[in-house]
């Protein structure tokens, strides 16, 4: 079914009107409904009320004449097609109306059944088409301006024809300014990585006659020079014949997304604390360095660096300070190497450096030397001057390994070797080091079995009153009687035991054995002497340490005043409040507390005052310096007088010579311990020594 179309006829001419009426009546029934009025005013009335598909108007009306008639109609009904009816004499005026918006004019001779419906259908159809097109354009316009994407189009010559609001904002060009300019002026894009101009997507879209994506990492340079990462595509525009007439580029800002992607990639590949490349990135870098080296027959070096005594600093000064120190180390290492090298953090206090431009192994040695030196300068951390050294192991491609994993492992092994050689130095990997690494594993395995096999023994070293030469106490020192290797000193297995947690059960055994032995001597009638037992940080921090000591004392029936615990400064400085609580609880048991290796940690006077410490043991290193006549003399003197003022006993460790003894006596140091008096000896030998010097042992005062 078709709708009936209302045609408004405004004419005072009855002859014309009846012609028109007849012409329209002859077509399909119900196609037309003719509404006729005589005056312009009535016509306008009708237009503003009813639905009108088209207007036929005679310009000469009773209330209006000429072009004015048309203008008045057009003013109220611009959207309705208006046809002017005219005779040949007035055709000139009719032409004018066409220019002012009339759809067309009709000569009165053509008002017949053939022409009139045709013309009406044509103008109504054309008008509807125009309206639809306008709507379409309007819709496109609104759409283009409301979407988040920037849209830019060009003609076939590559000149800009259109920008939507987003494109205006992103390019910095207004549509007016941009129109007609070459695309490259308005849409300046570069490759974000190479910073080279990126290929023009429009040209490609036109050339290939298909939609093309922009280059990856595309960056748009705004008119003011600012940049944004963009992403998207260009597509050709065709005319009705399918010929390409231009292109549309659609793009959007991906700066934020790209930044997040980059940030994530960075996080995944870097260490959060130092921002250095992590293990993963290092492996990649080594792999590509090896690939290049292989092609050019070059060498590469991998340096495995471990800080000496970092754990001690971390434990005594706290993790925040430890973290700052690691950052300082990271900065110095990075400053030490070339930009083509990679400094990475493996975790903890371990760093791995890849040197990618070395000719000879000696170049790697020079770098390692430089690192050792650079790290040695004091680090300004949290208002403190911290000293740290490093042990470095070096492996070389291609000699030591063909892949990242092997090279790192070799460098790691060489690093342990550097530690064994006294720290603060570097070592190249050598084949026999692998044997040592295996040995370390073997040692750990046999250490696990040593307790049940009863392979540990304690040796005892007396402490001597420097004034009277009397024996004032004895220190229990552990040894490992290895079935194949003989007596192994604690320096070779206690750190290993600490690393793998075995120190706790071993320590329990030591405490029990020392107390048992001390009580056995007393029971044998020897003069009672306090026995000192060394306690590792890991033992002290164990949850039931105090309880364990209490139980051991009860089981061995040793009077608590004959037990002394030797702790290091680092133990004391860990977590002040819980440490204080444990120390007070231990003191409450009635035993004595000593600080071992005093002077090597970062002790402050305040904690010495705060904690119930009975004895300070001056570290061997200071005593050793006495012979060298260095300024450490004064340190020893200072410690002695400090101990005195705090009413603590002071024991000098490692007294080897008469000269040292004389100096210590001059400084009024209370007690000493060292080879000069006696080496650590077996329990039996010590009992014999004690029996022989029975008289030289003073009666211990209670408390
Ligand atoms: P330390 O507690 O400072 O013990 C003193 C160390 O110096 C002992 O080494 C002793 O043999 C050595 N020494 C004594 N007089 C002299 C001397 O005149 N000159 C020299 N050069 N050295 C002297 P040792 O027995 O090898 O023990 C080393 C360290 O191992 C101890 O240092 C202690 O920290 C640790 N240690 C020993 N036994 C145990 C234990 O049962 N448990 C724990 N946790 N650590 C222990
Ligand atoms: Mg000790
Ligand atoms: Mg010591």
XYZ file of C-alpha atoms and ligand atoms in Angstrom:
751
model
C 0.000 0.000 0.000
C 1.165 3.468 -0.852
C 0.309 6.484 1.213
C -1.765 9.210 -0.310
C 0.330 12.274 -1.033
C -1.197 15.659 -0.299
C -0.393 18.317 -2.866
C -1.151 21.874 -1.890
C -2.173 24.051 -4.770
C -2.078 27.786 -4.186
C -3.685 29.426 -7.208
C -6.420 31.871 -7.959
C -6.684 30.566 -11.518
C -9.659 28.195 -11.838
C -8.664 26.937 -15.281
C -5.237 25.875 -14.014
C -6.795 24.344 -10.963
C -9.167 22.148 -12.884
C -6.390 21.075 -15.262
C -4.312 20.029 -12.324
C -7.212 18.305 -10.668
C -7.864 16.285 -13.803
C -4.228 15.456 -14.340
C -3.891 14.058 -10.831
C -7.198 12.220 -10.945
C -6.118 10.100 -13.868
C -3.360 8.257 -12.107
C -3.585 5.431 -9.588
C -6.622 5.862 -7.366
C -5.769 7.426 -4.033
C -2.261 8.421 -5.042
C -2.888 12.118 -4.794
C -4.991 14.310 -2.627
C -5.224 17.828 -3.956
C -5.840 20.671 -1.542
C -6.466 23.954 -3.191
C -6.374 27.458 -1.704
C -6.543 30.778 -3.492
C -4.512 33.042 -1.323
C -0.967 32.900 -0.029
C -2.098 33.414 3.544
C -4.333 30.345 3.345
C -1.500 28.373 1.814
C 0.800 29.271 4.663
C -1.920 28.343 7.141
C -2.235 24.955 5.589
C 1.488 24.357 5.487
C 1.868 25.050 9.161
C -0.946 22.653 10.028
C -1.334 19.662 7.728
C 0.981 17.176 6.114
C 2.028 18.349 2.699
C 4.156 16.367 0.263
C 4.598 19.151 -2.284
C 3.413 22.659 -3.056
C 2.272 23.954 -6.442
C 2.149 27.714 -6.414
C 1.191 30.400 -8.855
C 3.325 33.425 -8.123
C 0.481 35.775 -8.898
C -2.067 35.599 -6.118
C -4.657 37.982 -4.785
C -2.550 38.719 -1.688
C 0.961 38.428 -3.084
C 2.799 38.695 -6.361
C 6.108 37.564 -7.817
C 9.210 36.246 -6.038
C 7.896 37.468 -2.685
C 5.208 34.790 -2.899
C 7.812 32.082 -3.122
C 10.017 33.573 -0.405
C 7.148 33.686 2.036
C 6.383 30.024 1.413
C 9.996 28.946 1.567
C 10.364 30.693 4.884
C 7.769 28.430 6.495
C 8.265 25.227 4.504
C 11.852 24.939 3.324
C 11.691 21.201 3.865
C 8.743 20.747 1.467
C 9.421 20.745 -2.299
C 7.874 23.807 -3.905
C 7.028 23.874 -7.597
C 6.247 27.182 -9.237
C 3.546 27.270 -11.921
C 4.257 29.793 -14.555
C 3.449 30.755 -18.107
C 6.171 31.285 -20.650
C 6.028 35.059 -20.180
C 6.956 34.876 -16.536
C 9.500 32.090 -16.831
C 12.281 34.527 -15.919
C 10.843 35.105 -12.465
C 10.306 31.382 -12.086
C 13.997 30.818 -12.749
C 14.819 33.212 -9.944
C 12.783 31.147 -7.517
C 14.692 28.033 -8.487
C 17.834 29.804 -7.378
C 16.193 30.719 -4.087
C 15.237 27.166 -3.205
C 12.331 26.114 -5.398
C 12.604 22.558 -6.601
C 11.603 23.443 -10.106
C 9.004 25.336 -12.116
C 6.227 24.012 -14.297
C 5.022 25.612 -17.472
C 1.272 25.813 -17.571
C 1.295 23.875 -20.896
C 2.707 20.924 -19.016
C -0.043 20.606 -16.481
C -1.240 17.408 -18.075
C -1.749 13.902 -16.816
C 1.544 12.780 -18.289
C 3.934 15.435 -16.960
C 2.454 16.594 -13.720
C 2.465 13.347 -11.708
C 5.901 12.557 -13.060
C 7.349 15.868 -12.018
C 5.672 15.715 -8.646
C 6.938 12.216 -7.987
C 10.404 13.254 -9.047
C 10.648 16.324 -6.829
C 9.093 14.579 -3.841
C 11.464 11.662 -4.304
C 14.484 13.916 -4.764
C 13.600 15.905 -1.698
C 13.201 12.749 0.352
C 16.585 11.580 -0.925
C 18.188 14.863 0.020
C 16.639 14.700 3.443
C 17.854 11.175 3.931
C 21.333 12.186 2.798
C 21.291 15.130 5.116
C 20.223 12.917 7.966
C 22.911 10.450 7.038
C 25.542 13.165 6.977
C 24.256 14.613 10.184
C 24.299 11.228 11.818
C 27.843 10.568 10.571
C 28.918 13.978 11.791
C 27.492 13.462 15.262
C 28.912 9.963 15.375
C 32.345 11.062 14.291
C 32.401 13.756 16.913
C 31.110 11.625 19.713
C 33.352 8.593 19.305
C 36.598 8.548 21.204
C 38.658 7.844 18.117
C 40.214 10.486 15.988
C 39.091 10.423 12.367
C 40.874 12.177 9.575
C 40.235 11.917 5.875
C 42.120 12.931 2.772
C 41.449 13.203 -0.894
C 43.274 11.170 -3.471
C 46.064 13.726 -3.634
C 46.705 13.184 0.053
C 45.349 16.524 1.196
C 43.305 16.680 4.358
C 39.562 16.988 3.816
C 38.178 16.327 7.257
C 39.045 16.010 10.950
C 36.670 15.169 13.754
C 36.915 16.865 17.128
C 39.202 14.206 18.601
C 41.503 14.420 15.592
C 41.578 18.187 15.997
C 42.552 17.822 19.619
C 45.169 15.165 19.003
C 46.853 16.793 16.035
C 46.477 20.316 17.322
C 45.012 21.384 13.959
C 41.500 22.762 13.526
C 39.493 21.413 10.641
C 39.538 24.766 8.913
C 43.297 25.152 9.143
C 43.995 21.578 8.206
C 41.684 21.283 5.239
C 43.604 21.280 1.984
C 46.988 20.730 3.613
C 49.135 17.706 2.852
C 48.479 14.872 5.298
C 52.112 14.847 6.430
C 51.758 18.415 7.781
C 48.766 17.611 9.938
C 49.391 13.963 10.782
C 53.089 13.786 11.679
C 53.960 10.280 12.783
C 57.239 8.656 13.709
C 58.374 5.241 14.860
C 58.602 5.605 18.635
C 61.627 3.321 18.828
C 63.790 4.511 15.942
C 62.432 8.086 15.977
C 62.357 7.904 12.175
C 59.317 9.169 10.229
C 56.761 6.382 10.007
C 55.408 5.389 6.573
C 52.298 7.257 5.503
C 49.396 4.839 6.076
C 47.105 6.683 3.732
C 49.404 6.210 0.751
C 49.618 2.538 1.538
C 45.862 2.168 1.949
C 45.329 3.862 -1.415
C 48.078 1.885 -3.099
C 46.935 -1.473 -1.807
C 43.285 -0.451 -1.892
C 42.639 -2.047 1.459
C 42.567 -1.224 5.134
C 46.052 -1.144 6.624
C 47.211 -0.960 10.242
C 49.626 1.735 11.365
C 53.205 0.811 12.161
C 53.762 -0.592 15.590
C 54.982 1.866 18.226
C 53.595 4.706 16.166
C 53.932 8.105 17.812
C 51.963 11.161 16.704
C 53.673 14.504 17.016
C 51.192 17.204 17.825
C 51.417 20.636 16.260
C 52.988 21.954 19.478
C 55.601 19.195 19.445
C 54.101 17.085 22.226
C 53.824 13.381 21.502
C 51.276 10.670 22.007
C 51.471 6.991 21.279
C 48.764 6.052 18.787
C 47.371 2.952 17.244
C 45.035 2.196 14.392
C 44.313 1.998 10.767
C 43.759 3.673 7.426
C 41.161 2.675 4.853
C 40.581 3.826 1.273
C 37.384 5.688 0.325
C 35.715 4.766 -2.962
C 33.338 6.581 -5.238
C 30.263 4.856 -6.645
C 32.307 3.454 -9.440
C 34.622 1.782 -6.960
C 37.494 4.158 -7.708
C 39.592 5.223 -4.759
C 39.038 8.892 -4.037
C 40.839 9.285 -0.750
C 41.398 7.670 2.579
C 40.172 7.718 6.151
C 42.585 7.332 9.012
C 41.168 6.298 12.352
C 43.490 6.462 15.329
C 43.408 6.690 19.089
C 45.722 7.597 21.902
C 47.335 4.534 23.458
C 49.901 6.429 25.514
C 48.394 5.261 28.796
C 48.018 1.663 27.656
C 51.480 1.638 26.153
C 52.932 3.172 29.306
C 51.280 0.474 31.412
C 52.526 -2.240 29.086
C 56.014 -0.815 29.262
C 55.801 -0.463 33.014
C 54.667 -4.077 33.354
C 57.407 -5.281 31.072
C 59.892 -3.248 33.071
C 58.644 -4.624 36.382
C 58.806 -8.158 35.107
C 62.404 -7.682 34.093
C 63.801 -5.547 36.878
C 64.533 -5.828 40.526
C 62.117 -3.715 42.558
C 64.675 -2.545 45.081
C 67.523 -1.389 42.867
C 65.735 -1.204 39.519
C 68.569 -3.221 38.042
C 67.780 -5.934 35.471
C 66.732 -9.115 37.232
C 67.778 -12.715 36.689
C 65.443 -13.145 33.740
C 66.591 -10.110 31.800
C 70.209 -10.917 32.594
C 69.840 -14.384 31.088
C 68.415 -12.812 27.934
C 71.253 -10.319 27.772
C 73.898 -12.971 28.290
C 72.281 -15.147 25.638
C 72.324 -12.369 23.056
C 75.834 -11.298 24.075
C 76.974 -14.870 23.523
C 75.244 -15.044 20.149
C 77.054 -11.895 19.018
C 80.348 -13.048 20.457
C 80.054 -16.364 18.682
C 79.562 -14.649 15.349
C 82.499 -12.300 15.837
C 84.752 -14.676 17.720
C 84.755 -12.423 20.799
C 84.877 -12.972 24.554
C 82.403 -12.125 27.296
C 82.804 -12.132 31.061
C 80.304 -12.847 33.805
C 81.114 -11.507 37.270
C 79.309 -12.925 40.279
C 79.541 -10.530 43.183
C 78.534 -11.206 46.775
C 78.839 -8.632 49.531
C 80.945 -9.668 52.501
C 79.212 -9.461 55.851
C 76.067 -7.923 54.438
C 73.886 -10.191 56.540
C 75.584 -8.798 59.589
C 74.748 -5.215 58.632
C 71.210 -6.179 57.729
C 70.732 -7.970 61.027
C 72.325 -5.338 63.189
C 71.098 -2.139 61.554
C 67.796 -3.393 60.197
C 66.452 -4.146 56.750
C 65.670 -0.552 55.749
C 69.334 0.332 56.175
C 70.340 -2.878 54.389
C 68.073 -1.920 51.480
C 69.629 1.533 51.206
C 73.075 0.004 51.223
C 72.092 -2.368 48.406
C 70.862 0.618 46.414
C 74.117 2.423 46.989
C 76.040 -0.664 45.870
C 73.834 -0.942 42.773
C 74.574 2.660 41.842
C 78.300 2.280 42.239
C 78.417 -0.925 40.252
C 76.440 0.650 37.447
C 78.793 3.627 37.417
C 81.730 1.208 37.184
C 80.764 -0.382 33.878
C 80.007 0.714 30.329
C 76.493 1.286 29.143
C 76.737 -1.835 27.007
C 77.374 -3.939 30.114
C 74.617 -5.249 32.354
C 74.584 -5.021 36.130
C 71.858 -7.197 37.585
C 70.719 -8.140 41.029
C 70.145 -11.812 41.656
C 68.453 -11.259 44.990
C 69.817 -10.827 48.487
C 73.282 -9.310 48.378
C 74.239 -11.001 45.115
C 74.881 -9.116 41.901
C 75.852 -10.431 38.494
C 77.600 -8.259 35.934
C 77.857 -9.084 32.254
C 80.816 -7.474 30.530
C 80.151 -7.533 26.833
C 83.234 -5.844 25.492
C 86.324 -7.643 26.649
C 89.321 -8.762 24.645
C 91.184 -10.685 27.305
C 90.450 -12.131 30.696
C 92.658 -9.370 32.089
C 89.994 -6.825 31.109
C 87.521 -8.595 33.356
C 90.084 -8.614 36.152
C 90.499 -4.857 35.784
C 86.743 -4.370 36.028
C 86.542 -6.599 39.089
C 89.384 -4.700 40.710
C 87.618 -1.451 40.003
C 84.424 -2.771 41.602
C 86.220 -3.959 44.705
C 87.831 -0.524 45.037
C 84.675 1.445 44.308
C 82.617 -0.490 46.820
C 85.257 -0.118 49.510
C 84.753 3.631 49.900
C 82.370 4.301 52.797
C 78.680 4.335 51.895
C 76.656 7.204 53.252
C 73.511 5.466 54.339
C 70.821 6.739 56.698
C 73.247 9.153 58.282
C 75.810 6.430 58.862
C 79.093 5.669 57.184
C 78.929 2.012 56.273
C 81.836 -0.076 55.056
C 81.302 -3.087 52.904
C 83.506 -5.244 50.737
C 82.690 -7.729 48.034
C 83.935 -11.074 46.805
C 83.794 -11.570 43.062
C 83.969 -14.679 40.915
C 84.647 -14.391 37.194
C 83.802 -16.733 34.347
C 84.714 -16.186 30.712
C 82.890 -17.081 27.518
C 83.806 -19.226 25.651
C 86.375 -20.880 27.915
C 84.165 -21.594 30.940
C 80.771 -22.153 29.395
C 78.590 -21.848 26.332
C 75.373 -20.635 27.918
C 74.140 -18.147 30.501
C 73.358 -20.717 33.150
C 76.762 -22.377 33.045
C 78.618 -19.061 33.027
C 76.674 -17.775 36.039
C 77.219 -21.047 37.887
C 80.967 -20.964 37.221
C 81.203 -17.339 38.333
C 79.217 -18.239 41.471
C 81.619 -21.078 42.248
C 84.593 -18.774 41.710
C 82.951 -16.253 44.064
C 82.896 -18.843 46.868
C 86.541 -19.376 46.191
C 87.125 -15.623 46.601
C 85.298 -15.781 49.943
C 87.532 -18.615 51.077
C 90.560 -16.610 50.059
C 89.657 -14.041 52.681
C 86.955 -11.982 50.946
C 87.329 -8.551 49.389
C 88.968 -9.984 46.278
C 88.168 -11.614 42.972
C 88.902 -15.050 41.544
C 88.685 -16.492 38.068
C 86.827 -19.734 37.654
C 89.050 -22.744 37.237
C 88.039 -26.299 36.493
C 88.999 -27.649 39.897
C 86.588 -25.214 41.557
C 83.761 -27.405 40.434
C 85.280 -30.007 42.661
C 85.079 -27.543 45.535
C 81.424 -26.811 44.814
C 80.708 -30.511 44.853
C 82.693 -30.693 48.042
C 80.518 -28.058 49.647
C 77.472 -30.120 48.849
C 79.142 -33.212 50.154
C 80.085 -31.361 53.325
C 76.518 -30.267 53.904
C 75.254 -33.795 53.426
C 77.767 -35.243 55.862
C 77.121 -32.401 58.325
C 73.515 -33.566 58.477
C 74.669 -36.979 59.627
C 77.438 -35.747 61.931
C 75.180 -35.250 64.968
C 73.752 -38.763 65.053
C 77.187 -40.191 64.358
C 78.554 -38.238 67.322
C 81.292 -36.666 65.259
C 81.396 -33.357 67.127
C 83.723 -32.688 70.037
C 84.359 -29.674 72.200
C 87.757 -28.241 72.903
C 88.390 -25.909 75.775
C 90.484 -22.782 76.037
C 91.139 -21.087 79.364
C 90.704 -17.406 80.145
C 93.444 -15.959 82.284
C 93.519 -13.179 84.834
C 96.256 -10.960 83.437
C 97.283 -9.740 86.882
C 97.447 -13.040 88.768
C 97.695 -15.468 85.819
C 94.884 -17.459 87.447
C 92.385 -19.330 85.227
C 89.120 -17.418 85.412
C 87.000 -19.423 83.014
C 86.962 -21.614 79.968
C 85.466 -21.320 76.492
C 84.003 -24.338 74.752
C 84.872 -24.434 71.038
C 83.374 -26.968 68.696
C 85.339 -29.210 66.301
C 84.139 -31.766 63.820
C 85.964 -35.040 63.888
C 85.327 -36.049 60.292
C 85.805 -39.795 59.665
C 87.919 -39.137 56.544
C 89.252 -35.629 56.953
C 90.144 -35.485 60.571
C 89.509 -32.468 62.775
C 87.665 -29.698 60.972
C 87.688 -26.203 62.610
C 84.379 -24.364 63.115
C 85.173 -21.676 60.523
C 84.773 -24.367 57.847
C 81.388 -25.685 58.891
C 79.631 -23.315 61.337
C 78.729 -20.815 58.561
C 77.457 -23.747 56.476
C 75.444 -25.004 59.441
C 74.045 -21.492 59.922
C 73.085 -21.337 56.243
C 71.162 -24.576 56.286
C 69.661 -24.262 59.763
C 71.623 -27.165 61.223
C 73.191 -24.761 63.701
C 70.137 -25.053 65.990
C 70.395 -28.786 66.794
C 74.200 -28.550 66.770
C 74.039 -25.608 69.199
C 71.729 -27.570 71.501
C 74.248 -30.356 71.562
C 77.125 -27.915 72.314
C 75.234 -26.302 75.188
C 74.323 -29.625 76.701
C 77.801 -31.080 76.278
C 79.535 -27.994 77.729
C 77.246 -27.925 80.781
C 77.586 -31.655 81.273
C 81.374 -31.400 81.079
C 81.556 -28.451 83.461
C 79.459 -30.325 86.013
C 81.558 -33.481 85.468
C 84.720 -31.519 86.340
C 83.088 -30.156 89.447
C 81.947 -33.657 90.372
C 85.528 -34.859 89.820
C 86.670 -32.393 92.440
C 88.223 -29.842 90.154
C 87.783 -26.168 91.033
C 84.479 -24.909 89.595
C 84.885 -22.669 86.539
C 82.354 -20.904 84.368
C 82.165 -22.424 80.914
C 81.463 -20.118 77.983
C 79.375 -21.303 75.036
C 79.167 -19.512 71.683
C 75.655 -18.808 70.462
C 74.851 -18.028 66.810
C 72.234 -15.457 65.885
C 70.011 -18.182 64.444
C 70.046 -20.047 67.753
C 69.362 -17.001 69.863
C 66.386 -16.080 67.704
C 64.931 -19.565 67.883
C 61.570 -19.446 69.625
C 62.412 -21.568 72.611
C 66.008 -20.571 73.148
C 65.609 -19.336 76.733
C 63.484 -22.344 77.580
C 66.106 -24.642 76.057
C 68.842 -23.121 78.205
C 66.739 -23.536 81.336
C 66.024 -27.190 80.507
C 69.680 -27.909 79.755
C 70.778 -26.398 83.049
C 68.195 -28.467 84.873
C 69.150 -31.695 83.111
C 72.872 -31.273 83.640
C 72.365 -29.883 87.128
C 74.949 -27.188 86.473
C 74.678 -24.166 88.711
C 73.694 -21.352 86.293
C 76.480 -19.115 87.556
C 78.945 -21.501 85.898
C 77.477 -20.853 82.476
C 78.337 -17.897 80.280
C 76.802 -17.295 76.843
C 78.898 -15.527 74.191
C 76.796 -13.524 71.756
C 77.931 -11.284 68.933
C 76.944 -7.652 68.590
C 74.722 -8.455 65.633
C 72.602 -10.744 67.808
C 72.044 -7.973 70.281
C 71.069 -5.342 67.779
C 68.381 -7.164 65.917
C 65.056 -6.347 67.386
C 65.812 -4.331 70.472
C 62.656 -5.058 72.447
C 62.476 -8.844 72.001
C 66.269 -9.065 72.399
C 66.102 -7.168 75.663
C 63.321 -9.448 76.897
C 65.341 -12.585 76.068
C 68.506 -11.200 77.654
C 66.649 -10.261 80.818
C 65.055 -13.717 80.950
C 68.488 -15.340 80.517
C 69.990 -13.141 83.215
C 67.097 -14.116 85.464
C 68.211 -17.746 85.144
C 71.402 -16.639 86.888
C 73.931 -17.083 84.085
C 76.408 -14.608 82.585
C 76.346 -12.865 79.227
C 79.356 -11.879 77.132
C 79.716 -9.986 73.879
C 82.090 -11.823 71.580
C 84.284 -10.236 68.906
C 83.502 -6.843 70.376
C 84.391 -3.881 68.156
C 83.645 -5.494 64.807
C 79.936 -4.715 64.761
C 78.132 -1.458 64.775
C 77.659 -1.299 68.475
C 76.544 1.828 70.169
C 77.203 2.671 73.748
C 73.522 3.030 74.439
C 72.724 -0.614 73.880
C 75.640 -1.676 76.032
C 74.048 0.256 78.834
C 70.576 -1.007 78.096
C 71.367 -4.715 78.046
C 72.539 -6.727 81.056
C 76.010 -7.583 79.716
C 78.692 -8.940 82.047
C 81.680 -9.310 79.759
C 83.191 -7.654 76.676
C 85.552 -9.771 74.602
C 87.815 -7.535 72.547
C 88.115 -8.957 69.046
C 91.388 -10.591 68.075
C 91.950 -8.172 65.214
C 92.532 -5.274 67.629
C 94.827 -7.304 69.814
C 96.809 -8.432 66.765
C 97.367 -4.802 65.784
C 99.116 -4.101 69.050
C 102.341 -5.593 67.717
C 102.069 -3.631 64.521
C 102.101 -0.552 66.727
C 99.135 0.917 64.904
C 96.512 3.279 66.187
C 94.297 0.374 67.110
C 96.197 0.506 70.369
C 93.981 3.340 71.327
C 90.861 1.417 70.390
C 91.862 -1.369 72.745
C 92.495 1.233 75.426
C 89.129 2.828 74.781
C 87.254 -0.476 74.981
C 88.997 -1.355 78.205
C 88.104 1.897 79.908
C 84.573 1.763 78.545
C 84.110 -1.737 79.974
C 85.483 -0.540 83.273
C 83.109 2.382 83.431
C 80.190 0.065 82.724
C 81.501 -2.330 85.371
C 82.007 -5.068 82.818
C 84.773 -7.603 82.704
C 87.003 -7.135 79.688
C 88.649 -10.125 78.021
C 91.239 -9.647 75.286
C 90.984 -12.397 72.654
C 93.857 -13.828 70.655
C 96.732 -12.876 72.928
C 99.737 -14.472 71.248
C 102.790 -12.574 72.403
C 104.392 -11.254 75.535
C 104.402 -7.844 73.990
C 100.639 -7.879 73.630
C 100.275 -9.142 77.169
C 102.494 -6.357 78.493
C 100.511 -3.728 76.632
C 97.191 -5.127 77.887
C 98.448 -5.180 81.438
C 99.577 -1.592 81.132
C 96.072 -0.743 79.982
C 94.657 -2.609 82.996
C 92.788 -5.124 80.880
C 91.277 -7.679 83.260
C 91.543 -10.967 81.415
C 93.006 -12.516 78.318
C 92.652 -15.584 76.171
C 95.020 -16.821 73.523
C 97.767 -19.114 72.338
C 100.193 -17.261 74.600
C 98.443 -18.956 77.534
C 97.000 -22.062 75.954
C 95.528 -23.302 72.722
C 92.075 -24.845 72.900
C 92.601 -28.401 74.136
C 90.542 -31.559 74.610
C 88.410 -31.979 77.743
C 90.890 -34.452 79.221
C 93.873 -32.192 78.566
C 92.015 -29.273 80.057
C 91.170 -31.303 83.170
C 94.854 -32.136 83.521
C 95.800 -28.477 83.108
C 93.225 -27.511 85.686
C 94.391 -30.176 88.129
C 97.989 -29.046 87.741
C 97.104 -25.416 88.401
C 94.438 -26.063 90.983
C 95.862 -23.397 93.225
C 95.883 -20.840 90.455
C 92.109 -20.981 90.141
C 90.472 -18.328 92.259
C 87.314 -19.149 94.158
C 84.488 -17.712 92.178
C 82.321 -15.193 93.911
C 78.646 -15.903 93.763
C 76.486 -13.715 91.512
P 85.403 -17.109 68.928
O 84.238 -17.390 69.777
O 85.857 -15.694 68.871
O 86.558 -18.031 69.420
C 87.890 -17.687 69.426
C 88.592 -18.289 68.283
O 89.926 -17.800 68.257
C 88.737 -19.796 68.365
O 88.762 -20.305 67.061
C 90.092 -19.968 68.980
O 90.711 -21.212 68.686
C 90.841 -18.855 68.315
N 91.972 -18.402 69.126
C 92.113 -18.424 70.467
N 93.323 -17.883 70.826
C 93.918 -17.506 69.692
C 95.176 -16.875 69.394
O 95.968 -16.535 70.247
N 95.467 -16.629 68.084
C 94.592 -16.987 67.105
N 94.932 -16.724 65.848
N 93.404 -17.575 67.326
C 93.071 -17.822 68.617
P 87.911 -21.527 66.633
O 87.848 -22.543 67.694
O 88.391 -21.932 65.290
O 86.476 -20.898 66.523
C 86.210 -19.919 65.612
C 84.867 -19.341 65.811
O 83.857 -20.306 65.565
C 84.582 -18.855 67.221
O 85.142 -17.591 67.416
C 83.110 -18.877 67.273
O 82.603 -17.699 66.726
C 82.770 -20.026 66.374
N 82.422 -21.186 67.189
C 83.249 -22.042 67.812
N 82.563 -22.966 68.484
C 81.249 -22.681 68.294
C 80.034 -23.262 68.755
O 79.993 -24.246 69.513
N 78.872 -22.694 68.352
C 78.886 -21.603 67.555
N 77.697 -21.086 67.206
N 79.995 -21.023 67.107
C 81.180 -21.566 67.489
Mg 83.679 -17.022 71.516
Mg 85.876 -14.002 69.375
